[in-house]
Coordinates of C-alpha atoms and ligand atoms in Angstrom, one line a residue:
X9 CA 0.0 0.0 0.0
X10 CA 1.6 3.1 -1.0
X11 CA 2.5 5.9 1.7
X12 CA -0.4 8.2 0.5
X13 CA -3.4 5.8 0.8
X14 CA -2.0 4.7 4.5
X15 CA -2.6 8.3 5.9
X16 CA -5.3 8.8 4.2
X17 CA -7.3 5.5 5.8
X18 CA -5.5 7.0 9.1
X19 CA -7.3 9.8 8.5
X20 CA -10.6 8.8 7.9
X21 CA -10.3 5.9 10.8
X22 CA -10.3 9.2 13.3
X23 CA -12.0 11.7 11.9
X24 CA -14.9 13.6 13.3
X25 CA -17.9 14.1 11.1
X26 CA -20.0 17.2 10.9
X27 CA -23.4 16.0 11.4
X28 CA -26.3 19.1 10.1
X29 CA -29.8 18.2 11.1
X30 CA -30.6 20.6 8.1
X31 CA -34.0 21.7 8.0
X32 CA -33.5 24.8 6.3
X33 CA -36.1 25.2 3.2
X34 CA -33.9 24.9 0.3
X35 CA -35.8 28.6 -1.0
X36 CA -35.0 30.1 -4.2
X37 CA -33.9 26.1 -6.3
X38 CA -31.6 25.5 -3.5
X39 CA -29.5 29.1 -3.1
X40 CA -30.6 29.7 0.4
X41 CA -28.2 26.1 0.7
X42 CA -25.6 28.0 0.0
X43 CA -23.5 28.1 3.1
X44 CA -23.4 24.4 3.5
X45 CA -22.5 24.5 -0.3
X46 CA -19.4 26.3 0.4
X47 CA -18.3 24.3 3.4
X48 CA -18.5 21.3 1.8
X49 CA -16.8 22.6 -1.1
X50 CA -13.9 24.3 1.0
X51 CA -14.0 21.3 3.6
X52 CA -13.8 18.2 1.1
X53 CA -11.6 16.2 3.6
X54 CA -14.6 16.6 6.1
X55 CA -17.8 14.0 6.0
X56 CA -20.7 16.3 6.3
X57 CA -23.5 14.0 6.8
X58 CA -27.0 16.3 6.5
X59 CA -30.2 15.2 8.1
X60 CA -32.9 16.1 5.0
X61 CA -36.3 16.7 6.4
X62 CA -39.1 18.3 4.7
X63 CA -42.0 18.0 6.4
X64 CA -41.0 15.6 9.8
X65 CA -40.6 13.4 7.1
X66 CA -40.2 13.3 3.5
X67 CA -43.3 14.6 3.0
X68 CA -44.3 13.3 -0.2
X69 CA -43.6 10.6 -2.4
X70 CA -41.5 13.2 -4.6
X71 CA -39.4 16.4 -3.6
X72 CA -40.8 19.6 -4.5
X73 CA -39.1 21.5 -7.2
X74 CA -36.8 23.5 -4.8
X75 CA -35.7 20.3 -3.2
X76 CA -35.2 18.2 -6.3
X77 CA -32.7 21.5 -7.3
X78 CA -30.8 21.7 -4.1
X79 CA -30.5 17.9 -3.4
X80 CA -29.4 17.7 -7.1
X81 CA -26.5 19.9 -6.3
X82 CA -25.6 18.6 -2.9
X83 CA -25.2 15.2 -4.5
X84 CA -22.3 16.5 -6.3
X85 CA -20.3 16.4 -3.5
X86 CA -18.0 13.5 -3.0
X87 CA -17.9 14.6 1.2
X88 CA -22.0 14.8 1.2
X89 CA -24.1 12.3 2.5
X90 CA -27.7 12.7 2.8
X91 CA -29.6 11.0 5.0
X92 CA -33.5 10.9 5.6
X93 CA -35.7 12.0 8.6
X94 CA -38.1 10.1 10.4
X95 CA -39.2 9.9 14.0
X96 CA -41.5 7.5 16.7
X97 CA -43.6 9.6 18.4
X98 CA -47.4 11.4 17.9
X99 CA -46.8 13.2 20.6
X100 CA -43.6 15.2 20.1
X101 CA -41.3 12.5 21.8
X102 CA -43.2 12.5 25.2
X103 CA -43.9 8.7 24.5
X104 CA -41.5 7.6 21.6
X105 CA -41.5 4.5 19.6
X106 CA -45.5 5.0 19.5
X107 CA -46.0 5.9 16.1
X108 CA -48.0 2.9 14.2
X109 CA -45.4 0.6 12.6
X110 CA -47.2 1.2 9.0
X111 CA -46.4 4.9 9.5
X112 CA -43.3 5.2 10.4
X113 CA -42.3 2.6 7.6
X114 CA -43.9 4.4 5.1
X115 CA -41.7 6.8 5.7
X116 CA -38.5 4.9 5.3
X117 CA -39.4 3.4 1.9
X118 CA -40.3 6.8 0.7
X119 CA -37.0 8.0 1.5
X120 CA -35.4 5.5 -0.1
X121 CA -37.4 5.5 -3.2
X122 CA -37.9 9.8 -3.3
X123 CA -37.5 10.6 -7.1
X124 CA -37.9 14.1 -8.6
X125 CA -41.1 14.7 -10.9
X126 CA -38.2 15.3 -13.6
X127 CA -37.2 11.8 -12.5
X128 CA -34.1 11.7 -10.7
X129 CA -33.3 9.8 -7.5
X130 CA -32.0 10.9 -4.2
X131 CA -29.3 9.7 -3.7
X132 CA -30.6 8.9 0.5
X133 CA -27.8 7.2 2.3
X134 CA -29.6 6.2 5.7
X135 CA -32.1 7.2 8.3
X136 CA -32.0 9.6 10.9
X137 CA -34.4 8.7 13.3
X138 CA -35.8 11.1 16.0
X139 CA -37.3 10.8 19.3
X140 CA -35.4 7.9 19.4
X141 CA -35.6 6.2 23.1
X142 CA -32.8 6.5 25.9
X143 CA -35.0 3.8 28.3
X144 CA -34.2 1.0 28.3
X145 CA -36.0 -0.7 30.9
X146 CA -38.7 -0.4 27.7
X147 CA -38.0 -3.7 25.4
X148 CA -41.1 -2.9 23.1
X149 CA -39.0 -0.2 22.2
X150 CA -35.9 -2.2 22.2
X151 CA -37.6 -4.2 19.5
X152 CA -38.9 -1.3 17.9
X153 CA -35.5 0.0 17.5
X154 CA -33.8 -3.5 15.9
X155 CA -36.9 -3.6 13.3
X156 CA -36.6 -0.3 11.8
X157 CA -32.7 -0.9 11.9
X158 CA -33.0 -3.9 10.3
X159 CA -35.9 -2.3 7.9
X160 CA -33.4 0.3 7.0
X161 CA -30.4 -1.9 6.3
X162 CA -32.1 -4.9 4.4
X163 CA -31.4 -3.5 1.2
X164 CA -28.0 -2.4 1.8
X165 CA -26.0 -3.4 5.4
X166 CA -24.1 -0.2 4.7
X167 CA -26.5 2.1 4.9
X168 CA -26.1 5.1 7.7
X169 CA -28.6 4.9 11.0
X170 CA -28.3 7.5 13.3
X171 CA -30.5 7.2 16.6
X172 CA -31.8 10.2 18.2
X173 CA -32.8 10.0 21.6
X174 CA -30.6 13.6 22.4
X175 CA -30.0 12.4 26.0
X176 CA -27.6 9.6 27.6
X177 CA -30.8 8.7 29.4
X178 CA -31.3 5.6 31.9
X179 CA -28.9 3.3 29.5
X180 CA -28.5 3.2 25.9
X181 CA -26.3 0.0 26.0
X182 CA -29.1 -2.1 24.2
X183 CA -29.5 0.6 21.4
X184 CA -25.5 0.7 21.0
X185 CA -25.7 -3.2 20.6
X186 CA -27.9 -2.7 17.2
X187 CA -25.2 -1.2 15.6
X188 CA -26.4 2.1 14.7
X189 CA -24.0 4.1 13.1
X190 CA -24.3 6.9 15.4
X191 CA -26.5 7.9 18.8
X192 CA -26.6 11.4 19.4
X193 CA -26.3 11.2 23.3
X194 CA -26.6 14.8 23.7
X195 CA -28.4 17.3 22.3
X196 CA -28.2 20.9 24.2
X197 CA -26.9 24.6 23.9
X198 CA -24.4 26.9 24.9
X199 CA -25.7 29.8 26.3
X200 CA -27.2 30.2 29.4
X201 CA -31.1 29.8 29.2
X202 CA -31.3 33.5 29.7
X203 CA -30.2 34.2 26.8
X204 CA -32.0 31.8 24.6
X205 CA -33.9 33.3 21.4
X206 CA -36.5 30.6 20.9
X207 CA -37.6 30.4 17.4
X208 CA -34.5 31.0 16.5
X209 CA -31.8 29.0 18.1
X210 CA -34.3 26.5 19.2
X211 CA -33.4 27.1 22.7
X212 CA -36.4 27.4 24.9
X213 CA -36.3 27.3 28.8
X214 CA -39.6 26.5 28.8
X215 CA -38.7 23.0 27.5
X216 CA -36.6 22.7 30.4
X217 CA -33.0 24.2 31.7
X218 CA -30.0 22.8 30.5
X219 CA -26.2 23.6 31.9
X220 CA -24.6 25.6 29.1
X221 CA -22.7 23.2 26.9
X222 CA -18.8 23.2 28.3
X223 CA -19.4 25.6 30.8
X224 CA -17.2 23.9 33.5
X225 CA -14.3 24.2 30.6
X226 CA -13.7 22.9 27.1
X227 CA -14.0 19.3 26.5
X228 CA -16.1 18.8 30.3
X229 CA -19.2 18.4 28.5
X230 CA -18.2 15.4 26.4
X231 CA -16.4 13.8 29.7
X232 CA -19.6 14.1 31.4
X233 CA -21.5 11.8 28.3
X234 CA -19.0 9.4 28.0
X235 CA -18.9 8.9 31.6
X236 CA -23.2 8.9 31.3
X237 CA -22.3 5.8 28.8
X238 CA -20.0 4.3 30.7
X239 CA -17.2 4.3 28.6
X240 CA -14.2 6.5 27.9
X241 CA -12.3 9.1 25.8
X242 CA -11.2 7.5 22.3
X243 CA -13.2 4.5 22.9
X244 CA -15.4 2.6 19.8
X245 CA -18.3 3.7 21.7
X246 CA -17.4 7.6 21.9
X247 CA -16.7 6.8 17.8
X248 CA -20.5 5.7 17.5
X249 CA -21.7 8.3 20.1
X250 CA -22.6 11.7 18.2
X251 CA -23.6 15.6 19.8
X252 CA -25.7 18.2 18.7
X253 CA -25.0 22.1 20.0
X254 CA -27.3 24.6 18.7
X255 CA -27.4 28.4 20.3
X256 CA -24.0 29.5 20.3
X257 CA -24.1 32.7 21.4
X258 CA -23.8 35.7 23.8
X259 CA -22.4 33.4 26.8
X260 CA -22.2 30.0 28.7
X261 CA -21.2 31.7 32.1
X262 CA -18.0 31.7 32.0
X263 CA -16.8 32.5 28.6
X264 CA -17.8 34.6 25.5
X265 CA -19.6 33.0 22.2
X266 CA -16.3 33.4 20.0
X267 CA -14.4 31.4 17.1
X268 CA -11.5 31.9 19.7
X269 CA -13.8 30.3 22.5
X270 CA -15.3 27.3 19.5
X271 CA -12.0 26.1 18.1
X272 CA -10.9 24.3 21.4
X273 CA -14.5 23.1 21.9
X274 CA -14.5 21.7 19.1
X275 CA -10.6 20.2 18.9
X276 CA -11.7 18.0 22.6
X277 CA -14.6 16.7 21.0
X278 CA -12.3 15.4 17.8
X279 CA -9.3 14.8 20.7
X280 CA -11.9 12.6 22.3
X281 CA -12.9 10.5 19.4
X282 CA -16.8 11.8 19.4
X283 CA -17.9 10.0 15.8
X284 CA -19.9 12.9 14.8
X285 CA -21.0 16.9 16.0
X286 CA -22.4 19.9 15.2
X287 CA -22.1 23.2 16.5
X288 CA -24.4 26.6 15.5
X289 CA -24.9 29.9 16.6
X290 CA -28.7 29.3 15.4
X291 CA -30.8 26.0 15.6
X292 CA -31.5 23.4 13.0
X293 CA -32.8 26.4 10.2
X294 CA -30.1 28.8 9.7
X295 CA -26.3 28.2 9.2
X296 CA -25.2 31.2 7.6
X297 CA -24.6 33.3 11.2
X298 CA -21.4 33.4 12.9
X299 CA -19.7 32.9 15.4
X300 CA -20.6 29.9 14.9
X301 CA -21.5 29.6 10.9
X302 CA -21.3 26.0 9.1
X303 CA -18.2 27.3 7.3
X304 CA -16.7 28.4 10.4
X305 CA -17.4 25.3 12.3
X306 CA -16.4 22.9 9.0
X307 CA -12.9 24.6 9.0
X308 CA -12.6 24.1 12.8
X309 CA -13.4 20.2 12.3
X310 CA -11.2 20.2 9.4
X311 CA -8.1 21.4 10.9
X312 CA -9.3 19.4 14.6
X313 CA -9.1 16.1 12.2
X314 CA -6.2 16.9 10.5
X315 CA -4.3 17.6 13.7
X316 CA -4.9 14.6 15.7
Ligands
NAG414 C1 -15.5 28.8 0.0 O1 -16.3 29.7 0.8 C2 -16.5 31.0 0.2 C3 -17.4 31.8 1.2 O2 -16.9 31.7 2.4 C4 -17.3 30.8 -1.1 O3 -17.4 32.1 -1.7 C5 -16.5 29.9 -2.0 O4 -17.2 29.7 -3.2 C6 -16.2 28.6 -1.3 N1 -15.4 27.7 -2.2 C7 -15.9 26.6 -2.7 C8 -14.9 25.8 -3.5 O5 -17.0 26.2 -2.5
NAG415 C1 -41.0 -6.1 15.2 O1 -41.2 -6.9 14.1 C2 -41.8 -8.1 14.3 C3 -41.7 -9.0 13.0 O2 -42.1 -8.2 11.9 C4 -43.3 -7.8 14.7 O3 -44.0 -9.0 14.9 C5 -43.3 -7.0 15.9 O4 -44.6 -6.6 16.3 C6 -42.4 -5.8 15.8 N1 -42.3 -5.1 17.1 C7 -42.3 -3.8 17.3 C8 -42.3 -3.3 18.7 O5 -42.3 -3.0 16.4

């Protein structure tokens, strides 16, 4: 094996991937994508894996003519994979794994069958699956879990699962033990709930407080879910555990909403060997605002990969 091809499998063996739950109308055939356009074209090294989610769902049999555009032009990306949402709840996740079996399938064969009106396929990697349970003391939705998993993967074993219960919860050993590619273990926000803006970062106190992500120091946030999971710093379990931070800015406490204040957030969670993150100043809508902007955060990742 020549010298070149070693690094790069080194490389790609430790990398942390950016993972978007991008639910940002592609307006205007797919311009208002721009942003994540860029990054990936100025961050090809880096794995951006984008949650694609219409309507809860795919919404229709066939994307609409701004999401055939924009899905058209992300699929030019060698470093893009899309993956499809879907979630288990009727009730907003207050009981998950609820949603009729039918329902919920119908969903996942819709994703992987979603083909323009001009006739072209998306090309859907995997399933991002929402309101995904953290109890395990609940087998039905133990079971649940391993059906749509093996729904999902009976047509290809290689395709992508990602498991959102957005909380290390009372055990998620049985979910990591059906080989999901990822579990977002934690979902949360920087700033203090103060300072939350709602609609747009997503952020609301009312949903509950939350301890500003990394406010005890950069990198304390991640030690606190892997020692949730049981499990340590670097371990194959942090590289199938993934983290979502949305509402990075104004303050966590202690420390300023910065790029200064991001990059070594965002080199413990590569140091650390977290499989997959994302960081935003805004929520799950808009990635074009800094500090924290997708481009910002890509060439953070980027150069956290590269440096490990
Ligand atoms: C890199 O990002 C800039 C904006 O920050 C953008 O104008 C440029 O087109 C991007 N380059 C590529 C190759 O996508
Ligand atoms: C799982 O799939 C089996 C076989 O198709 C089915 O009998 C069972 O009801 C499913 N269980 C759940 C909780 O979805």
């Amino acid at each position: 094996m020549k010298a070149s091809s070693l690094g790069l499998f080194a490389a790609v063996a430790a990398a942390t991937d950016l993972l978007i739950p991008f639910y940002q109308y592609p307006a205007d055939k797919g311009a208002a994508w721009n942003e994540v356009f860029w990054s990936l074209g100025n961050n090809t090294d880096l794995t951006h894996t984008l949650v694609i989610s219409p309507n809860n769902g795919p919404g229709g049999a066939a994307p609409d003519d701004n999401y055939a555009a924009a899905t058209e032009t992300l699929a030019k990306f060698g470093n893009a994979r899309m993956i499809g949402y879907v979630h288990t709840s009727l009730d907003d996740g207050a009981t998950r794994c609820t949603r009729p079996w039918n329902e919920i399938t119908n969903d996942v064969n819709t994703w992987f069958s979603w083909t323009s009106k001009a006739g072209v396929k998306v090309p859907i990697q995997g399933i991002f699956i929402d309101e995904a349970p953290s109890d395990s003391a609940n087998l039905d939705c133990v079971t649940y879990m391993r059906n749509l998993t093996t729904l999902i993967r009976t047509a290809d074993a290689q395709r992508i699962v990602v498991f959102n219960p957005g909380t290390v919860g009372t055990g998620l050993q049985p979910y990591y033990d059906l080989s999901p590619t990822f579990i977002v273990a934690f979902e949360t926000c920087f700033m203090t709930p103060a300072l939350a803006r709602a609609e747009f970062d997503q952020c609301d106190p009312k949903w509950g407080a939350w301890t500003p992500y990394d406010s005890q120091g950069a990198g304390t946030s991640v030690d606190s879910v892997l020692a949730g999971l049981g499990t340590t710093a670097g371990s194959a379990k942090a590289a199938r555990t993934a983290i979502l931070v949305h509402g990075f800015h104004d303050t966590n406490g202690p420390q300023q909403a910065t790029e200064a204040v991001l990059g070594p957030m965002i080199k413990q969670v590569v140091d650390k060997g977290i499989g997959a993150a994302f960081f935003n100043t805004a929520g799950y809508h808009t990635f074009s605002t800094g500090p924290a902007s997708i481009g910002a955060v890509a060439k953070q990742l980027s150069a956290a990969n590269k440096g490990k």
